Structures are given as C-alpha cells and as structure tokens.
Short mmCIF file of C-alpha atoms in Angstrom, two decimals:
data_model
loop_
_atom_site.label_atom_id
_atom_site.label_comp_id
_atom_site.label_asym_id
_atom_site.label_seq_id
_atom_site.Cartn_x
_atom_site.Cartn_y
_atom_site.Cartn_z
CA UNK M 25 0.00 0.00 0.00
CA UNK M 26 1.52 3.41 -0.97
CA UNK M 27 1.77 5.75 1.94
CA UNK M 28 -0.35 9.11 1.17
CA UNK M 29 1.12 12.57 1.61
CA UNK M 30 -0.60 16.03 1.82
CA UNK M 31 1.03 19.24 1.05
CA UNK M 32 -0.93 22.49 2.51
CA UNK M 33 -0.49 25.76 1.13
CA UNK M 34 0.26 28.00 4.52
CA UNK M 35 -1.51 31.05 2.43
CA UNK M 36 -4.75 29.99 1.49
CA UNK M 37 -5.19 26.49 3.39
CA UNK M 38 -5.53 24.75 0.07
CA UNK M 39 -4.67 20.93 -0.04
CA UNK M 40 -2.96 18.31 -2.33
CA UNK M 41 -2.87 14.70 -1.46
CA UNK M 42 -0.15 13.04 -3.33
CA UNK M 43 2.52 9.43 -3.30
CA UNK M 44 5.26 10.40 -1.59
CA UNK M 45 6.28 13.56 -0.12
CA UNK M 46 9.33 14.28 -2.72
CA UNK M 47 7.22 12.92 -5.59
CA UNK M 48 4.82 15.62 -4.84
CA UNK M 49 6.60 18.60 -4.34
CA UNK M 50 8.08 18.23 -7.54
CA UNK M 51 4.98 17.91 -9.44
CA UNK M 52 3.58 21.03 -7.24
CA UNK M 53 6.86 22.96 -7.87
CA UNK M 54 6.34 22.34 -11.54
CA UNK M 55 3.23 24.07 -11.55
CA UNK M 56 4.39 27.14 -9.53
CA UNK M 57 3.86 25.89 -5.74
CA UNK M 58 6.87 27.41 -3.19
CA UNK M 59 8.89 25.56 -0.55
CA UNK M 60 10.06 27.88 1.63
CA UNK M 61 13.06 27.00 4.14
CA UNK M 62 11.29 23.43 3.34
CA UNK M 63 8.74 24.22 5.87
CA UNK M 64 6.66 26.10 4.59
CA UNK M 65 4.05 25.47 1.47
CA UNK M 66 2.82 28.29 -0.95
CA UNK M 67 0.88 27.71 -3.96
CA UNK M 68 1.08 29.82 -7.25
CA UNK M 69 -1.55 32.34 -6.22
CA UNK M 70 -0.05 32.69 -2.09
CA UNK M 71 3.66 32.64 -3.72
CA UNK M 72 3.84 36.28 -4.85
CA UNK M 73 2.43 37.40 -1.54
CA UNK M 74 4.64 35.21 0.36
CA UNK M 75 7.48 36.44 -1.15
CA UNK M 76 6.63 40.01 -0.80
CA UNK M 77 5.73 39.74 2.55
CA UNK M 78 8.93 38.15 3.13
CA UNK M 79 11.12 40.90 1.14
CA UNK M 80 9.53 43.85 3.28
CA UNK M 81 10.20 42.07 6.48
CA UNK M 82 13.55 41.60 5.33
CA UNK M 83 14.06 45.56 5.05
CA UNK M 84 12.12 46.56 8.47
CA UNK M 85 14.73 44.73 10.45
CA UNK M 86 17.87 45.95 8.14
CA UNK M 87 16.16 49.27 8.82
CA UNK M 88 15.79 49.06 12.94
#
C-alpha cells in the first residue's frame, strides 16, 4: 500500500494529497507551488504574496 502525503499551502489552506512527499513537491513545484526553508508550502496564487511579505520584512529589520 503506498503511503499518502498532503502538502498544505500555509496562504490559502488549500490541499494536495499526493505518493510520496518528494514525488509531490516536484509535481507542485512544476506548476508554480513554493517551498520555503522546506517548511513552509505556498501555492502559485499565495507565492507572490509570500514572497513580498517576506522581502519587506527583510528591510524593516535591516532598517531598525
């Protein structure tokens, strides 16, 4: 019996169940899904937001 993995976007909540953690990513990276730190899940639509919320936290704390 395969062994079922699910991959959650942390932007929007949405799931994909999949065979195989590695297997998966790589078909979700393929279609534009982001694996942050390899924690942390965006899909295509969360990804732009993700990483601009990540590039202006960046500059507050160079800034403080």
């Amino acid at each position: 019996m395969s062994k079922q993995t699910t991959i959650i976007c942390d932007g929007c909540g949405r799931a994909v169940t999949g065979v195989g953690y590695s297997t998966l990513l790589t078909r979700l990276k393929s279609k534009g899904w982001v694996s942050l730190n390899g924690k942390e899940h965006y899909c295509k639509k969360c990804a732009l937001l993700a990483a601009r919320k990540r590039k202006e936290s960046h500059h507050v704390g160079k800034a403080a």
